[in-house]
Short mmCIF file of C-alpha atoms in Angstrom, two decimals:
data_model
loop_
_atom_site.label_atom_id
_atom_site.label_comp_id
_atom_site.label_asym_id
_atom_site.label_seq_id
_atom_site.Cartn_x
_atom_site.Cartn_y
_atom_site.Cartn_z
CA MET A 1 0.00 0.00 0.00
CA MET A 2 2.75 2.43 0.96
CA GLN A 3 4.70 1.76 -2.24
CA HIS A 4 1.61 2.44 -4.34
CA ALA A 5 0.83 5.57 -2.34
CA THR A 6 4.32 6.98 -2.82
CA LYS A 7 4.13 6.41 -6.56
CA VAL A 8 0.83 8.25 -6.69
CA PHE A 9 2.28 11.01 -4.52
CA SER A 10 5.28 11.40 -6.83
CA ALA A 11 3.01 11.66 -9.85
CA GLN A 12 0.80 14.17 -8.06
CA THR A 13 3.72 16.45 -7.20
CA LYS A 14 4.85 16.57 -10.82
CA PHE A 15 1.30 17.20 -12.04
CA VAL A 16 0.64 20.04 -9.61
CA SER A 17 4.01 21.61 -10.34
CA SER A 18 3.57 21.59 -14.10
CA ALA A 19 -0.04 22.74 -13.91
CA TRP A 20 0.86 25.74 -11.74
CA GLY A 21 4.06 26.54 -13.56
CA ILE A 22 6.22 25.63 -10.55
CA PRO A 23 9.55 23.82 -11.01
CA THR A 24 9.33 20.11 -10.21
CA TYR A 25 11.41 18.93 -7.26
CA ASP A 26 12.74 15.40 -7.15
CA VAL A 27 11.27 13.73 -4.06
CA SER A 28 12.10 10.04 -4.00
CA HIS A 29 9.82 7.22 -2.86
CA ASP A 30 12.19 6.50 0.03
CA GLN A 31 11.96 10.11 1.21
CA ILE A 32 8.17 10.04 1.15
CA GLU A 33 8.10 6.75 3.06
CA ALA A 34 10.42 8.33 5.62
CA LEU A 35 8.10 11.30 5.93
CA LEU A 36 5.08 9.11 6.56
CA SER A 37 6.82 6.57 8.79
CA THR A 38 5.97 6.56 12.48
CA GLY A 39 9.65 6.74 13.39
CA SER A 40 10.51 9.88 11.47
CA THR A 41 11.35 12.92 13.56
CA VAL A 42 9.50 16.21 13.35
CA ARG A 43 12.62 17.92 12.02
CA ALA A 44 13.05 15.30 9.29
CA GLN A 45 9.42 15.70 8.29
CA GLN A 46 9.79 19.48 8.12
CA GLU A 47 12.95 19.28 6.01
CA LEU A 48 11.38 16.90 3.52
CA PHE A 49 8.17 18.91 3.38
CA GLN A 50 10.18 22.02 2.44
CA LYS A 51 11.51 20.14 -0.61
CA MET A 52 8.04 19.72 -2.04
CA PRO A 53 6.63 22.06 -4.68
CA ILE A 54 5.28 25.29 -3.21
CA GLY A 55 1.91 24.63 -4.81
CA LEU A 56 1.61 21.28 -3.08
CA GLN A 57 2.76 22.70 0.25
CA MET A 58 -0.15 25.13 0.10
CA CYS A 59 -2.56 22.17 0.07
CA PHE A 60 -1.46 21.03 3.51
CA PRO A 61 -1.94 22.64 6.94
CA SER A 62 0.72 24.30 9.06
CA PRO A 63 1.90 22.68 12.31
CA LEU A 64 -0.29 23.16 15.36
CA PRO A 65 1.22 24.28 18.69
CA ILE A 66 2.43 21.20 20.56
CA GLN A 67 1.34 22.67 23.89
CA GLU A 68 -2.23 22.62 22.61
CA THR A 69 -2.34 19.29 20.77
CA SER A 70 -0.72 17.52 23.73
CA GLN A 71 -3.85 18.33 25.74
CA VAL A 72 -5.94 16.21 23.39
CA LEU A 73 -4.56 13.03 24.94
CA THR A 74 -4.60 13.80 28.65
CA PRO A 75 -5.15 10.64 30.73
CA TRP A 76 -8.65 9.28 31.12
CA THR A 77 -10.29 9.33 34.55
CA LEU A 78 -12.99 6.97 35.78
CA ALA A 79 -15.51 9.81 36.03
CA GLU A 80 -14.74 10.91 32.46
CA PHE A 81 -15.14 7.36 31.16
CA GLN A 82 -18.51 6.99 32.90
CA GLN A 83 -19.69 10.32 31.52
CA ALA A 84 -18.52 9.40 28.00
CA CYS A 85 -20.52 6.14 28.16
CA LYS A 86 -23.59 8.02 29.30
CA LYS A 87 -23.21 10.59 26.53
CA GLN A 88 -22.74 7.97 23.82
CA GLY A 89 -25.91 6.17 24.81
CA LYS A 90 -26.71 2.52 25.36
CA TYR A 91 -28.37 2.10 21.96
CA THR A 92 -25.25 2.83 19.90
CA ALA A 93 -24.83 -0.01 17.39
CA PRO A 94 -21.99 -2.38 18.33
CA GLY A 95 -19.06 -3.48 16.18
CA PRO A 96 -17.85 -7.01 15.32
CA SER A 97 -17.41 -8.02 18.98
CA GLY A 98 -21.02 -7.24 19.78
CA ALA A 99 -20.03 -5.20 22.85
CA THR A 100 -22.44 -2.31 23.40
CA THR A 101 -21.92 0.84 25.43
CA GLN A 102 -24.26 -0.63 28.03
CA HIS A 103 -21.84 -3.52 28.49
CA TRP A 104 -19.13 -1.06 29.54
CA GLN A 105 -21.54 0.82 31.79
CA ASN A 106 -22.61 -2.37 33.55
CA LEU A 107 -19.06 -3.47 34.37
CA PRO A 108 -18.23 -3.56 38.08
CA ILE A 109 -16.11 -0.66 39.26
CA GLU A 110 -12.97 -2.81 39.09
CA GLY A 111 -13.68 -3.61 35.46
CA GLN A 112 -14.23 0.04 34.60
CA HIS A 113 -10.91 0.90 36.23
CA ALA A 114 -9.27 -1.76 34.04
CA VAL A 115 -10.83 -0.23 30.90
CA VAL A 116 -9.57 3.22 31.90
CA GLU A 117 -6.05 1.82 32.33
CA PHE A 118 -6.35 0.15 28.93
CA LEU A 119 -7.38 3.41 27.23
CA ASN A 120 -4.53 5.32 28.87
CA HIS A 121 -2.09 2.62 27.76
CA ILE A 122 -3.22 3.13 24.16
CA GLN A 123 -2.63 6.87 24.42
CA GLN A 124 0.78 6.48 26.06
CA THR A 125 2.12 3.89 23.61
CA GLY A 126 0.28 4.96 20.47
CA VAL A 127 -0.55 1.29 19.81
CA TRP A 128 -4.21 0.85 18.90
CA PRO A 129 -5.86 -2.59 18.93
CA THR A 130 -5.85 -4.18 15.50
CA ALA A 131 -9.46 -5.26 16.03
CA TRP A 132 -10.48 -1.60 16.15
CA LYS A 133 -9.60 -1.29 12.47
CA HIS A 134 -12.26 -3.81 11.52
CA GLY A 135 -15.99 -3.24 11.28
CA HIS A 136 -19.22 -4.57 9.84
CA ILE A 137 -20.33 -2.76 6.68
CA TYR A 138 -24.05 -2.58 5.97
CA PRO A 139 -25.58 -1.08 2.78
CA ILE A 140 -28.39 1.37 3.56
CA PRO A 141 -30.76 2.40 0.71
CA LYS A 142 -30.89 6.12 -0.05
CA GLY A 143 -34.49 7.16 0.45
CA ASP A 144 -37.11 5.23 -1.49
CA LYS A 145 -35.03 4.78 -4.63
CA ALA A 146 -34.81 1.40 -6.33
CA VAL A 147 -32.41 -0.93 -4.60
CA ALA A 148 -29.21 -0.73 -6.64
CA TRP A 149 -25.58 -0.47 -5.57
CA GLU A 150 -25.28 3.10 -6.81
CA ASN A 151 -28.22 4.03 -4.56
CA MET A 152 -26.79 2.41 -1.46
CA ARG A 153 -24.94 4.22 1.30
CA PRO A 154 -22.49 1.97 3.17
CA ILE A 155 -22.33 2.39 6.94
CA THR A 156 -19.56 0.81 9.01
CA LEU A 157 -20.27 -0.36 12.54
CA LEU A 158 -17.13 -0.05 14.67
CA GLU A 159 -16.35 -1.06 18.24
CA THR A 160 -18.21 1.05 20.79
CA LEU A 161 -15.09 1.44 22.94
CA MET A 162 -13.23 2.90 19.97
CA LYS A 163 -16.13 5.33 19.42
CA LEU A 164 -15.69 6.59 22.99
CA VAL A 165 -12.04 7.33 22.26
CA THR A 166 -12.54 8.96 18.86
CA ARG A 167 -15.44 11.10 20.12
CA ARG A 168 -13.24 12.39 22.94
CA ILE A 169 -10.44 13.17 20.48
CA LEU A 170 -12.86 14.95 18.14
CA GLU A 171 -14.36 17.11 20.89
CA ARG A 172 -10.90 18.20 22.02
CA LEU A 173 -9.36 18.63 18.59
CA GLN A 174 -12.17 20.55 16.91
CA PRO A 175 -11.69 23.79 18.91
CA ILE A 176 -7.95 23.71 18.15
CA LEU A 177 -8.57 23.27 14.41
CA ALA A 178 -11.11 26.10 14.47
CA LYS A 179 -8.85 28.41 16.48
CA HIS A 180 -5.96 28.05 14.03
CA GLU A 181 -8.25 28.03 10.95
CA VAL A 182 -7.00 24.69 9.68
CA LEU A 183 -10.26 24.16 7.81
CA HIS A 184 -11.21 26.63 5.08
CA ASN A 185 -13.64 29.32 6.21
CA SER A 186 -16.13 28.11 3.62
CA GLN A 187 -16.54 24.90 5.61
CA GLN A 188 -19.86 24.93 7.44
CA GLY A 189 -20.54 21.32 8.41
CA PHE A 190 -18.83 19.27 11.12
CA ILE A 191 -17.25 22.27 12.86
CA PRO A 192 -18.08 23.96 16.19
CA GLY A 193 -20.84 26.49 15.59
CA GLY A 194 -21.20 25.38 11.98
CA ASP A 195 -24.63 25.47 10.38
CA ILE A 196 -25.31 24.05 6.92
CA PHE A 197 -28.57 25.97 6.76
CA GLU A 198 -26.80 29.34 6.67
CA PRO A 199 -25.25 28.83 3.20
CA LEU A 200 -28.58 27.39 2.01
CA ARG A 201 -30.37 30.53 3.19
CA THR A 202 -27.74 32.65 1.43
CA VAL A 203 -28.37 30.84 -1.85
CA LEU A 204 -32.15 31.16 -1.49
CA HIS A 205 -32.00 34.85 -0.62
CA THR A 206 -29.65 35.51 -3.53
CA TYR A 207 -32.00 33.68 -5.87
CA GLU A 208 -35.01 35.65 -4.63
CA LEU A 209 -33.13 38.95 -4.91
CA THR A 210 -32.02 38.32 -8.50
CA LYS A 211 -35.56 37.31 -9.42
CA LEU A 212 -37.21 40.34 -7.80
CA GLN A 213 -34.77 42.82 -9.31
CA ASN A 214 -34.50 41.00 -12.63
CA ILE A 215 -30.74 40.55 -12.28
CA PRO A 216 -29.17 37.97 -14.60
CA ALA A 217 -27.63 35.23 -12.49
CA PHE A 218 -26.24 31.74 -12.89
CA PHE A 219 -26.31 29.19 -10.07
CA GLN A 220 -24.18 26.07 -10.13
CA TYR A 221 -24.36 23.17 -7.69
CA LEU A 222 -21.61 20.59 -7.36
CA ASP A 223 -22.10 17.21 -5.72
CA PHE A 224 -18.95 15.14 -5.31
CA LYS A 225 -19.77 11.47 -5.66
CA ASN A 226 -18.24 9.34 -2.89
CA ALA A 227 -16.48 12.43 -1.56
CA TYR A 228 -15.44 10.84 1.73
CA CYS A 229 -13.97 7.84 -0.10
CA SER A 230 -11.98 9.99 -2.53
CA VAL A 231 -9.40 11.25 -0.01
CA PRO A 232 -6.16 9.34 -0.77
CA HIS A 233 -4.54 7.65 2.19
CA TRP A 234 -1.18 9.29 1.56
CA GLY A 235 -2.85 12.72 1.63
CA LEU A 236 -4.48 12.04 4.98
CA ALA A 237 -1.23 10.67 6.43
CA LEU A 238 0.74 13.64 5.15
CA SER A 239 -1.80 16.13 6.54
CA LEU A 240 -1.52 14.54 9.98
CA ALA A 241 2.26 14.66 9.73
CA CYS A 242 2.16 18.33 8.77
CA LEU A 243 -0.08 19.15 11.73
CA GLN A 244 2.48 17.44 13.99
CA LEU A 245 -0.21 15.72 16.03
CA PRO A 246 0.82 13.29 18.80
CA GLN A 247 1.77 9.88 17.42
CA ALA A 248 -1.15 8.19 19.17
CA LEU A 249 -3.50 10.24 16.97
CA LYS A 250 -1.74 9.27 13.74
CA THR A 251 -1.37 5.53 14.37
CA PRO A 252 -5.00 4.62 13.43
CA PHE A 253 -4.34 5.97 9.92
CA ASP A 254 -0.96 4.38 9.25
CA GLY A 255 -2.54 1.77 6.98
CA ARG A 256 -1.28 -1.22 8.92
#
């Protein structure tokens, strides 16, 4: 997978450079693998990143302050674990193991302490359970359309314990990403305070205004098919490396 990704990455750098009129830099497959490897140092990643075409560098975020990102993985406490289970809800669909959130809630206090120690061990070592990378995929029909593969939306059911961890990471990381404007300001969904209805209202009001005042206007709507599946793995890995997030946050995406 990594070898294929580096080949694609090399081709992408040359394409972007030529398209934007920027000189192509020779970045070898070995250098890219070193950049994406878990053992590469921050300094080595920065040095290699500087060798990339300027146009491609602009596509990736700047490093986040370590003093802020380090707070994302502060140790779990028993009270926090209990609150996270309560917030997630007992009806959350389970993953391959069949363990529900209610199973974790019903553990005796000794068992909950053991789970908390387990979660903190994951954060300290950066080693995530291999089983957490597996899930059950179920095809869900889109509305009342005829049942065909192109009209199916796949949903993956993952382990409920992993969901507790990722939700905690998301809630702590989102304010940092918003503060440092990592996401483009046109992004409205999946961000703190974001509201997808605001851009919809803007479009509707603009349409009404142009119609009332007889102003020529052209509206174009773009819908990216399988948008979430179109992000290349090497791009995600490189973005995480550029942000300089703690290793425990990057391990789930290392492709292994």
